[in-house]
JSON list of C-alpha atoms in Angstrom, two decimals:
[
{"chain": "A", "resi": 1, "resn": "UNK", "atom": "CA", "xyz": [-7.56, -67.11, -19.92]},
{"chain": "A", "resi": 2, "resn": "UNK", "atom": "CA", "xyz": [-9.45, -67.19, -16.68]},
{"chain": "A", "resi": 3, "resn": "UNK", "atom": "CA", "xyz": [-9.26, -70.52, -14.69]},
{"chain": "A", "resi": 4, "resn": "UNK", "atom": "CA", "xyz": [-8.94, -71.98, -11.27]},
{"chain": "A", "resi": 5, "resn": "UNK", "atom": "CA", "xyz": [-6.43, -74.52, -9.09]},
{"chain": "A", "resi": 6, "resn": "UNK", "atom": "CA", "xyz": [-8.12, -76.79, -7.11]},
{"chain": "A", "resi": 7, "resn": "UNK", "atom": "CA", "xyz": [-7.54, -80.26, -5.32]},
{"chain": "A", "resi": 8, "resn": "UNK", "atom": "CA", "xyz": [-8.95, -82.81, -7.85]},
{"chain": "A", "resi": 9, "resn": "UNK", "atom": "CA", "xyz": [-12.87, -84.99, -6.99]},
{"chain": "A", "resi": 10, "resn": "UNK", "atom": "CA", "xyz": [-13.61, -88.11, -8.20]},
{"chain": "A", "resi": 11, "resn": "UNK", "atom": "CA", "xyz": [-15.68, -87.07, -10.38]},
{"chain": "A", "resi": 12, "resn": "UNK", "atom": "CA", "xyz": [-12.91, -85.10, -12.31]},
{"chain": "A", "resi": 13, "resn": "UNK", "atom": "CA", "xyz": [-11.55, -88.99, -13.59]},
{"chain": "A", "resi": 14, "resn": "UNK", "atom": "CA", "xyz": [-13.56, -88.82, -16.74]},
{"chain": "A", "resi": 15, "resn": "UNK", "atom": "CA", "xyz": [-11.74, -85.38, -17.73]},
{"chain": "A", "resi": 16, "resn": "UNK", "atom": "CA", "xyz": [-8.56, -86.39, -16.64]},
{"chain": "A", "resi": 17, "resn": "UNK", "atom": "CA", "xyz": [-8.66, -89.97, -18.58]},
{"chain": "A", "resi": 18, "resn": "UNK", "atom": "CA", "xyz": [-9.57, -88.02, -21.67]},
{"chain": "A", "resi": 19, "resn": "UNK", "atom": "CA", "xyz": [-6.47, -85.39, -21.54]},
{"chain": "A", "resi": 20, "resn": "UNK", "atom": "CA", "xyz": [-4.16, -88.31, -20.24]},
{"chain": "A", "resi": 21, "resn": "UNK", "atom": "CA", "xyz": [-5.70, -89.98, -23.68]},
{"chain": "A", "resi": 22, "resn": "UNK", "atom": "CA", "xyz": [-5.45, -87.40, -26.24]},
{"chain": "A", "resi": 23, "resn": "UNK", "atom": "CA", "xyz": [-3.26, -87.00, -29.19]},
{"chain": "A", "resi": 24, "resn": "UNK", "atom": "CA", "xyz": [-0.77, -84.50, -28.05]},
{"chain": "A", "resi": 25, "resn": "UNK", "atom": "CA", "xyz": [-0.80, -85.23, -24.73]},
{"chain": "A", "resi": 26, "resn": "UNK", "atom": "CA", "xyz": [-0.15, -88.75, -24.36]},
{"chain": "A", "resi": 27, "resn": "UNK", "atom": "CA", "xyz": [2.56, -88.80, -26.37]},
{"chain": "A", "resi": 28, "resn": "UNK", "atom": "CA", "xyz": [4.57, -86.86, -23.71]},
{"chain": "A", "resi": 29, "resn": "UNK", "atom": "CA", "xyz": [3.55, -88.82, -20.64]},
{"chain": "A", "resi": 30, "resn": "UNK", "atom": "CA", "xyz": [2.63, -92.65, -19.57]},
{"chain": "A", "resi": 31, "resn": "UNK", "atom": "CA", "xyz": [-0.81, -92.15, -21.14]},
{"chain": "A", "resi": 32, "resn": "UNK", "atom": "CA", "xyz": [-2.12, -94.34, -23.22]},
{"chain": "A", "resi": 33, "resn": "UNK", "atom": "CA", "xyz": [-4.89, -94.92, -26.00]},
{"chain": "A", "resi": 34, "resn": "UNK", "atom": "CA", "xyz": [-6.80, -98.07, -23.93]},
{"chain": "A", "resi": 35, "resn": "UNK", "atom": "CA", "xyz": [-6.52, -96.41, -20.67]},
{"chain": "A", "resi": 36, "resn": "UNK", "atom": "CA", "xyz": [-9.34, -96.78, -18.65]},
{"chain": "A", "resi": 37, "resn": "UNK", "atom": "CA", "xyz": [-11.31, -94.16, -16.41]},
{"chain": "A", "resi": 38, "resn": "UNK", "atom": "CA", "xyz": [-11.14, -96.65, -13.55]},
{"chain": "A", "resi": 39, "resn": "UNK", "atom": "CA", "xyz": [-7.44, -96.61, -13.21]},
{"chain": "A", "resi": 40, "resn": "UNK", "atom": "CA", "xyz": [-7.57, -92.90, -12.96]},
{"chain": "A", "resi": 41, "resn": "UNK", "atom": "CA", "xyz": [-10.70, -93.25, -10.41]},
{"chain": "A", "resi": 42, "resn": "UNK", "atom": "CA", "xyz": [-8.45, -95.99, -8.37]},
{"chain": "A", "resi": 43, "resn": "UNK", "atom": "CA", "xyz": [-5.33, -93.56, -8.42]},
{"chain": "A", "resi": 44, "resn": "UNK", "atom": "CA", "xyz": [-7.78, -90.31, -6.80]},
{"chain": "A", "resi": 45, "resn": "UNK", "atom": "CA", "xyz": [-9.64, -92.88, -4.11]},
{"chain": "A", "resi": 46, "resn": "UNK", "atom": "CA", "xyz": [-5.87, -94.29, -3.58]},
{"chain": "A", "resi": 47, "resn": "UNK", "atom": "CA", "xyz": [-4.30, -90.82, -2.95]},
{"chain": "A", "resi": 48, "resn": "UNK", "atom": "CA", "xyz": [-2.61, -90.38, 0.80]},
{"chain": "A", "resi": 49, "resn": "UNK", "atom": "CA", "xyz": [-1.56, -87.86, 2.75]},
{"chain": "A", "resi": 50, "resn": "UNK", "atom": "CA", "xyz": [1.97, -87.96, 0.95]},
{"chain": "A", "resi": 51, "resn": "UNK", "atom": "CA", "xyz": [-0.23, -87.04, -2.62]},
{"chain": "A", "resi": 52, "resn": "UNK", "atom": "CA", "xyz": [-1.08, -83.68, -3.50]},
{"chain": "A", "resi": 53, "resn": "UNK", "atom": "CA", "xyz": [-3.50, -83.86, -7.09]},
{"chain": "A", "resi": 54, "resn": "UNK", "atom": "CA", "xyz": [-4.61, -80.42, -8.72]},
{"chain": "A", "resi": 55, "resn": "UNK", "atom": "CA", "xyz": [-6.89, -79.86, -11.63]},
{"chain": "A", "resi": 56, "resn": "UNK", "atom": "CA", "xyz": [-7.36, -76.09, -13.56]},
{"chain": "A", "resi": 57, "resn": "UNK", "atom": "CA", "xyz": [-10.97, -76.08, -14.17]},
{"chain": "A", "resi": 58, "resn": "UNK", "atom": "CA", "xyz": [-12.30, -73.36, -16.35]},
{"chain": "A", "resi": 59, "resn": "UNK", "atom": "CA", "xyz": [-15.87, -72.27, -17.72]},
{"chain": "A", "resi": 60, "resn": "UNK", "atom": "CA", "xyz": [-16.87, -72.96, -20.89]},
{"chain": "A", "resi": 61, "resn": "UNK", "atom": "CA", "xyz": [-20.52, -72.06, -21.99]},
{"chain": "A", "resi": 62, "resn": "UNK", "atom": "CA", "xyz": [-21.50, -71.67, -17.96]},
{"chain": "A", "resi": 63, "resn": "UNK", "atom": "CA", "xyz": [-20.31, -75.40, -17.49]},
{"chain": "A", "resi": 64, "resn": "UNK", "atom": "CA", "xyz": [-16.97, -76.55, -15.65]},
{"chain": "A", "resi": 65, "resn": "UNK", "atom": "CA", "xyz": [-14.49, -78.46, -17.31]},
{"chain": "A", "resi": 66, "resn": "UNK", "atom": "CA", "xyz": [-10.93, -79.44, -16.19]},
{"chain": "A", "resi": 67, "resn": "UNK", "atom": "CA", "xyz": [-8.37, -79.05, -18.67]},
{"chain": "A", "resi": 68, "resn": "UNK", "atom": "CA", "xyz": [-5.25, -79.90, -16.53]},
{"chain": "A", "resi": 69, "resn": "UNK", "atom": "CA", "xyz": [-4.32, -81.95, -13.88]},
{"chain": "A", "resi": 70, "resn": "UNK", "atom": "CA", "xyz": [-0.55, -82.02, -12.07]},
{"chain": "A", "resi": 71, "resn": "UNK", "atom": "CA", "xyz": [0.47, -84.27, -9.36]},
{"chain": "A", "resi": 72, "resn": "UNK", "atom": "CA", "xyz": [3.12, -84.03, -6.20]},
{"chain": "A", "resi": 73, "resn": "UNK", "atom": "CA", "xyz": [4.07, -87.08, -4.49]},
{"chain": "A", "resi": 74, "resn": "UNK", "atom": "CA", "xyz": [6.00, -87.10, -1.89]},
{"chain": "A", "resi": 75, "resn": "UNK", "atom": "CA", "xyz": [8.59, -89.85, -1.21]},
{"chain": "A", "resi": 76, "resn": "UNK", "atom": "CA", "xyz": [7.52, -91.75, 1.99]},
{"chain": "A", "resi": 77, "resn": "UNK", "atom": "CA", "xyz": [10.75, -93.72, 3.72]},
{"chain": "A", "resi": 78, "resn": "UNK", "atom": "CA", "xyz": [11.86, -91.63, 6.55]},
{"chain": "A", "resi": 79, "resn": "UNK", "atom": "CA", "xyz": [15.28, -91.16, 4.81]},
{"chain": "A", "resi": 80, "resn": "UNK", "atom": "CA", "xyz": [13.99, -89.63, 1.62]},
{"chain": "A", "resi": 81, "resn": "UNK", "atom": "CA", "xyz": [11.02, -87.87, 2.72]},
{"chain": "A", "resi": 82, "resn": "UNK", "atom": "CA", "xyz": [12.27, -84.57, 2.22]},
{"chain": "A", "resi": 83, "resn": "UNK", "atom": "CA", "xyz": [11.37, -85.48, -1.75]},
{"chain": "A", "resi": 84, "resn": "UNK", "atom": "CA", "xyz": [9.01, -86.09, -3.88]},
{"chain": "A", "resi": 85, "resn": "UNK", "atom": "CA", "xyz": [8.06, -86.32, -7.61]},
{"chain": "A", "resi": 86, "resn": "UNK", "atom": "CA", "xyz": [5.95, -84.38, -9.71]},
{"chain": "A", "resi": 87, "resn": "UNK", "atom": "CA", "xyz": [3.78, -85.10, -13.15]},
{"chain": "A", "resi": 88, "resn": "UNK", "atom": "CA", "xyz": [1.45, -82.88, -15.28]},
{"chain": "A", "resi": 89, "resn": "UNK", "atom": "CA", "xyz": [-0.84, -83.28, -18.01]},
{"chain": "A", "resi": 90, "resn": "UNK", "atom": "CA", "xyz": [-2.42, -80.43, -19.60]},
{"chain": "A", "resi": 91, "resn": "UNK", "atom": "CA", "xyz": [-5.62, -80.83, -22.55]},
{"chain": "A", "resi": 92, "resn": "UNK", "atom": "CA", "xyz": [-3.78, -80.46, -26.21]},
{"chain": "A", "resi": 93, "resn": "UNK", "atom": "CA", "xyz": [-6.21, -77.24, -26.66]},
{"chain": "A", "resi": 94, "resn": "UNK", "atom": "CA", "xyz": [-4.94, -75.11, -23.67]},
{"chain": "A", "resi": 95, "resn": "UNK", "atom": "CA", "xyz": [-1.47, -75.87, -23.62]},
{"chain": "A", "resi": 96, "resn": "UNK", "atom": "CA", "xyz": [0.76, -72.84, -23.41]},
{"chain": "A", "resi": 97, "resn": "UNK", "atom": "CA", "xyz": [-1.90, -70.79, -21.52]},
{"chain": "A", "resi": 98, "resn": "UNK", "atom": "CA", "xyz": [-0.14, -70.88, -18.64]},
{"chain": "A", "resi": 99, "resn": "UNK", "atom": "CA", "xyz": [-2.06, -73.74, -16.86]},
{"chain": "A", "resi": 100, "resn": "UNK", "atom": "CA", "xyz": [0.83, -76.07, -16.65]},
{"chain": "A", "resi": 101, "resn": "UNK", "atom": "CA", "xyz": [2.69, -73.17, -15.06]},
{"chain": "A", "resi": 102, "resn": "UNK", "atom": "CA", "xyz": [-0.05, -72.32, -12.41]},
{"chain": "A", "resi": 103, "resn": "UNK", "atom": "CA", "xyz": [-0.18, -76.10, -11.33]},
{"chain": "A", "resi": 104, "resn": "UNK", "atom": "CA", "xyz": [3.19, -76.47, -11.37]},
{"chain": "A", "resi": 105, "resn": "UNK", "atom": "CA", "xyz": [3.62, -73.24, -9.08]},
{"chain": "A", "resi": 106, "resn": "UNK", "atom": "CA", "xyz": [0.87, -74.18, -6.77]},
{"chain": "A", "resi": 107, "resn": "UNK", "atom": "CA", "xyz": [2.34, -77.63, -6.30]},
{"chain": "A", "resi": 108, "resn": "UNK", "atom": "CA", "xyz": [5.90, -76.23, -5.75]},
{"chain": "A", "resi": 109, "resn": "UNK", "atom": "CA", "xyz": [4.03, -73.76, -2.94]},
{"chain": "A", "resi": 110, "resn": "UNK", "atom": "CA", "xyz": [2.78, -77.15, -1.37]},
{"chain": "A", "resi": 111, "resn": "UNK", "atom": "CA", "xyz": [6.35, -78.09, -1.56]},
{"chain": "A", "resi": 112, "resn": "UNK", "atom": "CA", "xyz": [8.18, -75.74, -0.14]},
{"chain": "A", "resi": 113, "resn": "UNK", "atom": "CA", "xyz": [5.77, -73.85, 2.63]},
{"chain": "A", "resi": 114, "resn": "UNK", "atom": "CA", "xyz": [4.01, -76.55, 3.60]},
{"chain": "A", "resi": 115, "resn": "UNK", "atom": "CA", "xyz": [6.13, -79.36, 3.73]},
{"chain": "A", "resi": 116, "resn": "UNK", "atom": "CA", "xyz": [9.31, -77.98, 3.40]},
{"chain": "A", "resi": 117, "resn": "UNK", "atom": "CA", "xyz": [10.41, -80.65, 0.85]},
{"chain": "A", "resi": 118, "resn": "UNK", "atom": "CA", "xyz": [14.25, -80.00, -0.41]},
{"chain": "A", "resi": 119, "resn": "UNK", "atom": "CA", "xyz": [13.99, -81.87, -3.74]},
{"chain": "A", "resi": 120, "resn": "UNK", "atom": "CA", "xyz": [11.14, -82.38, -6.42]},
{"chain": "A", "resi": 121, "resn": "UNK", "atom": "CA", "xyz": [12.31, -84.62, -9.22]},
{"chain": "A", "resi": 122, "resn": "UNK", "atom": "CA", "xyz": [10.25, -85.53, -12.27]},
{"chain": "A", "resi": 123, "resn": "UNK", "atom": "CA", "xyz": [11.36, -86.72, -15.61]},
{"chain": "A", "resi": 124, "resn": "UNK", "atom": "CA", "xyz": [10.91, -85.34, -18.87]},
{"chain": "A", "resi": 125, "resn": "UNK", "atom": "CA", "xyz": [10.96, -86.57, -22.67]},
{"chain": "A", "resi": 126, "resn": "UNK", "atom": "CA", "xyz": [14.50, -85.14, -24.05]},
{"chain": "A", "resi": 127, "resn": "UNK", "atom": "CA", "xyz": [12.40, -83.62, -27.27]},
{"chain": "A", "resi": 128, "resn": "UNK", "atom": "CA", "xyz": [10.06, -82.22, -25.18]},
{"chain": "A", "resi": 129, "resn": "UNK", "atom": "CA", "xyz": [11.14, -78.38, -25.65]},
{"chain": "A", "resi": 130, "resn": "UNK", "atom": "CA", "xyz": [8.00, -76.21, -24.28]},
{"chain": "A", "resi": 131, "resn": "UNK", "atom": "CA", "xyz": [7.84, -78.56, -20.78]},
{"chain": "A", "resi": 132, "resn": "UNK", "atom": "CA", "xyz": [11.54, -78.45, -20.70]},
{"chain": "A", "resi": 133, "resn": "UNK", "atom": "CA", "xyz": [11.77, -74.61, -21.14]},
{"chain": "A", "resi": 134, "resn": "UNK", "atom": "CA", "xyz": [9.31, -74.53, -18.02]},
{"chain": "A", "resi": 135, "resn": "UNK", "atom": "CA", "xyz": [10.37, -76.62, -15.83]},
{"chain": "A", "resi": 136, "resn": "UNK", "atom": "CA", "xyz": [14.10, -74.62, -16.20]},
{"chain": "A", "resi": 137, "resn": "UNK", "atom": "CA", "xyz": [11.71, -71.66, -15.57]},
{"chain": "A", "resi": 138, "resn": "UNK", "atom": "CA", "xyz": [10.45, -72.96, -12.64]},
{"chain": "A", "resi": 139, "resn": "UNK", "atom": "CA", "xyz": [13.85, -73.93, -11.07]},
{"chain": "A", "resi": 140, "resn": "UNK", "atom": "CA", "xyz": [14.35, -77.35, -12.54]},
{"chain": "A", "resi": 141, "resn": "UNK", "atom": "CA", "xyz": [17.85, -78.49, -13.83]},
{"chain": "A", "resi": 142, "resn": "UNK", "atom": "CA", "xyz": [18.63, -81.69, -15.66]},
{"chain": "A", "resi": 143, "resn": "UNK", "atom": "CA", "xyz": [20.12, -84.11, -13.68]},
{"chain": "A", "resi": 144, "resn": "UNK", "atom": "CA", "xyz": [20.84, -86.74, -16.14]},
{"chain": "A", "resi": 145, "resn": "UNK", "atom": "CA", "xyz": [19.60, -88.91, -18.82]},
{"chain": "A", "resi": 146, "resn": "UNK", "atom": "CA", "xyz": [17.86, -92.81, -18.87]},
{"chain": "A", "resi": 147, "resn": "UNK", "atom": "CA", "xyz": [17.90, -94.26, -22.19]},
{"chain": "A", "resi": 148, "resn": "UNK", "atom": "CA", "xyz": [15.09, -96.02, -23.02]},
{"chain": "A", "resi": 149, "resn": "UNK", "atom": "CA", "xyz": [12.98, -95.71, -20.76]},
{"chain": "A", "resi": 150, "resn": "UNK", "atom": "CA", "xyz": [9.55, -95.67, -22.51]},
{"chain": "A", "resi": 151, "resn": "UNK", "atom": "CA", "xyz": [7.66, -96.81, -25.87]},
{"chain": "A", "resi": 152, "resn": "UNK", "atom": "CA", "xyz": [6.65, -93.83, -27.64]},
{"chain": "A", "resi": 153, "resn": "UNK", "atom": "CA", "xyz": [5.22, -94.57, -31.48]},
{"chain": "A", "resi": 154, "resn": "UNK", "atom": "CA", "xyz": [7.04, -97.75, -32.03]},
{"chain": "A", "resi": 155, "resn": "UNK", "atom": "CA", "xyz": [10.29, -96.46, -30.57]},
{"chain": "A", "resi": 156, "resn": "UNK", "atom": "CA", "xyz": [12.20, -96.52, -26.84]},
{"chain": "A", "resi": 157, "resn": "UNK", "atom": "CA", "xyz": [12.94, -92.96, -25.92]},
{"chain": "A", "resi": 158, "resn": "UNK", "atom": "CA", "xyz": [14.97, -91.34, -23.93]},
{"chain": "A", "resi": 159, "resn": "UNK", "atom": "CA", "xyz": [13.93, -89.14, -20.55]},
{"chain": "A", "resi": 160, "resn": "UNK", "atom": "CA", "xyz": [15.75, -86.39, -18.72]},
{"chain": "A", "resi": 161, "resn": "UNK", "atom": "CA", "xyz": [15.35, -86.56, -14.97]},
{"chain": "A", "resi": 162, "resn": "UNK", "atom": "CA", "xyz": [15.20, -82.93, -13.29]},
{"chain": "A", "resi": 163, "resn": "UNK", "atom": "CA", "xyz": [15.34, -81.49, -10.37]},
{"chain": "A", "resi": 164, "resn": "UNK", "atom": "CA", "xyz": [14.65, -78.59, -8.10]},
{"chain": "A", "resi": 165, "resn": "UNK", "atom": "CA", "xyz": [15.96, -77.74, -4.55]},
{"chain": "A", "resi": 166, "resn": "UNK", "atom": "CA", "xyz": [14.83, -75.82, -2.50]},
{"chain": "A", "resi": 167, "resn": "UNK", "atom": "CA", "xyz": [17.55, -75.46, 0.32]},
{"chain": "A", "resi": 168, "resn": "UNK", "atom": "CA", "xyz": [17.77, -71.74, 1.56]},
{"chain": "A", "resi": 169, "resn": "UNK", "atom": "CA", "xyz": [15.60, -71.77, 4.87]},
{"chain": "A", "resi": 170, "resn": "UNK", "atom": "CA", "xyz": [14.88, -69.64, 7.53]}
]
């Protein structure tokens, strides 16, 4: 499948608040059903220097259309700034095409070459097999567990929280 990385536009919130929407997407992230495309316009005209926000955009029928979208932030007090956090989100239909994978590695270039971060943490539904499977790909080790940490269909669930470090330097 042919597609492209690229920092995220505004006008990329309408795609992004429909995959953050979606039935088998949302339930593996904070989405939500009601969420509306101006919180995800607010978050891109809110982003700092500290936020780093990809899309994969591919071509479908000679028009563009984003069908991922994965997001580095790193932490910004002086004594933790050497971290950050990652999220991704990728559209139910192209999952396991490798786009989460080429965000994810395009972020974690960001991470390491440009900002020389030493930690990216992120957490992780404990049933969620294919993201955890790449994230461990990637690096990523579990760290721990928080119990009940979010409503999922009418039941708290359960996160890991993972990590990656990246401390061999030149």
């Amino acid at each position: 499948m042919n597609f492209k990385i690229r920092p995220v536009r505004i006008e990329d919130a309408t795609a992004i608040n429909e995959i953050r929407r979606q039935d088998g997407v949302r339930e593996n992230t904070m989405g939500i059903i009601s969420e509306r495309i101006t919180r995800i316009q607010n978050i891109i005209n809110n982003l700092t220097e500290n936020d780093h926000m990809l899309v994969a955009e591919i071509e479908e029928n000679g028009i563009a259309k984003v069908v991922g979208v994965a997001t580095l932030s790193v932490n910004r007090s002086n004594r933790v700034r050497h971290s950050g956090s990652m999220g991704i989100s990728v559209h139910k239909d192209y999952q396991s095409k490798g786009i989460g994978r080429a965000l994810m590695t395009s972020l974690l270039d960001i991470a390491d070459n440009w900002l020389m971060l030493v930690r990216i943490e992120l957490g992780v539904f404990v049933d969620n097999e294919k993201a955890i499977n790449l994230y461990k790909s990637l690096g990523f080790e579990i760290e721990g567990r928080k119990k009940y940490v979010a409503i999922r269909n009418g039941k708290y669930e359960d996160e890991y929280i993972m990590a990656r470090y990246n401390l061999h330097r030149n």
